[in-house]
Coordinates of C-alpha atoms in Angstrom, one line a residue:
M15 CA -0.1 0.1 -0.1
C16 CA 2.9 1.9 -0.7
G17 CA 1.7 5.9 -1.8
R18 CA -1.1 5.7 -0.3
F19 CA -4.1 8.2 1.5
E20 CA -6.7 9.3 1.6
R21 CA -9.6 12.4 2.1
H22 CA -11.6 13.1 4.6
S23 CA -13.5 15.9 3.7
T24 CA -16.0 17.0 1.0
L25 CA -14.2 20.2 -1.3
S26 CA -17.0 22.3 0.8
E27 CA -15.7 21.2 3.6
F28 CA -12.2 21.5 3.0
S29 CA -13.5 24.9 1.8
K30 CA -14.6 26.9 5.5
V31 CA -10.3 25.4 6.7
V32 CA -8.7 27.9 4.0
G33 CA -9.9 31.0 3.6
G34 CA -9.9 32.2 -0.1
L35 CA -10.3 29.1 -1.8
V36 CA -11.1 28.5 -5.6
A37 CA -12.8 25.3 -7.2
E38 CA -14.8 26.2 -10.5
G39 CA -17.6 23.8 -10.2
T40 CA -18.5 21.1 -8.1
D41 CA -16.5 18.9 -6.1
P42 CA -14.8 16.6 -8.8
L43 CA -14.2 13.5 -6.5
P44 CA -16.3 12.1 -3.5
P45 CA -14.4 11.7 -0.3
S46 CA -11.1 8.4 -0.7
Y47 CA -10.4 5.8 1.9
N48 CA -7.5 5.4 -0.3
I49 CA -6.1 6.8 -3.0
A50 CA -3.8 4.7 -5.0
P51 CA -1.2 6.4 -7.2
S52 CA -2.7 6.4 -11.1
Q53 CA -5.9 7.3 -9.6
A54 CA -7.2 11.5 -9.3
A55 CA -6.9 12.8 -6.6
L56 CA -7.7 17.0 -5.7
I57 CA -4.1 19.8 -5.1
V58 CA -4.2 22.9 -4.1
R59 CA -2.1 25.8 -5.2
H60 CA -0.9 29.2 -4.6
E61 CA -1.7 30.9 -8.0
T62 CA -2.9 34.8 -8.8
G63 CA -3.3 35.6 -5.2
A64 CA -5.6 32.5 -4.5
H65 CA -5.6 29.2 -3.2
R66 CA -6.6 27.3 -6.1
V67 CA -8.0 23.6 -6.0
D68 CA -7.8 21.2 -9.1
P69 CA -7.8 17.6 -9.5
F70 CA -4.4 15.6 -10.9
T71 CA -3.3 11.6 -10.9
W72 CA -1.5 11.4 -8.6
G73 CA 2.2 9.5 -8.8
L74 CA 5.3 10.1 -10.6
V75 CA 5.8 10.0 -14.1
P76 CA 9.4 9.8 -15.3
G77 CA 10.1 11.5 -18.1
W78 CA 10.9 8.7 -20.8
M79 CA 8.4 7.5 -20.1
K80 CA 5.4 7.9 -22.8
E81 CA 2.4 5.9 -22.0
T82 CA 0.6 7.7 -18.8
G83 CA -1.7 5.3 -17.7
K84 CA 1.0 2.7 -17.9
Y85 CA 1.6 2.2 -14.5
A86 CA 2.8 4.7 -11.9
P87 CA 5.7 3.8 -9.8
L88 CA 5.8 6.5 -7.0
M89 CA 7.2 4.3 -4.3
R90 CA 9.8 1.1 -4.5
A91 CA 11.7 -1.2 -2.9
L92 CA 14.9 0.5 -2.7
R93 CA 16.7 -3.6 -3.7
L94 CA 14.1 -3.0 -7.0
S95 CA 16.7 0.4 -7.4
T96 CA 19.3 -0.4 -9.2
R97 CA 17.4 -2.6 -11.5
N98 CA 14.9 -0.5 -12.4
R99 CA 14.0 1.9 -15.7
C100 CA 12.2 4.4 -13.3
F101 CA 15.1 5.0 -10.8
A102 CA 18.6 4.7 -12.8
M103 CA 20.0 8.5 -13.0
H104 CA 19.8 8.1 -9.1
S105 CA 21.5 4.8 -8.5
D106 CA 24.6 5.7 -8.4
T107 CA 24.5 9.2 -6.6
N108 CA 22.8 8.2 -3.9
D109 CA 23.4 5.6 -1.3
V110 CA 21.3 4.7 2.0

């Protein structure tokens, strides 16, 4: 279950906590207790003086990947990092 998180509240409940939240349209995503890599989630970002909510796909997409829907390798075991092309650029420079 690596890389998963949860969203408890609806967008309208969240906007009561975060002042000045701009969310165009209705809440596109319901609360979820199991948001996994490659699934849609909501982010809050600061844009032109206001906090804005937008949907995005949760996960890490390597720059060389041409098809983004194939998989989302957000978390991988360290033992696989030297054999996996997703993490090849980091295998020589980052020792754990």
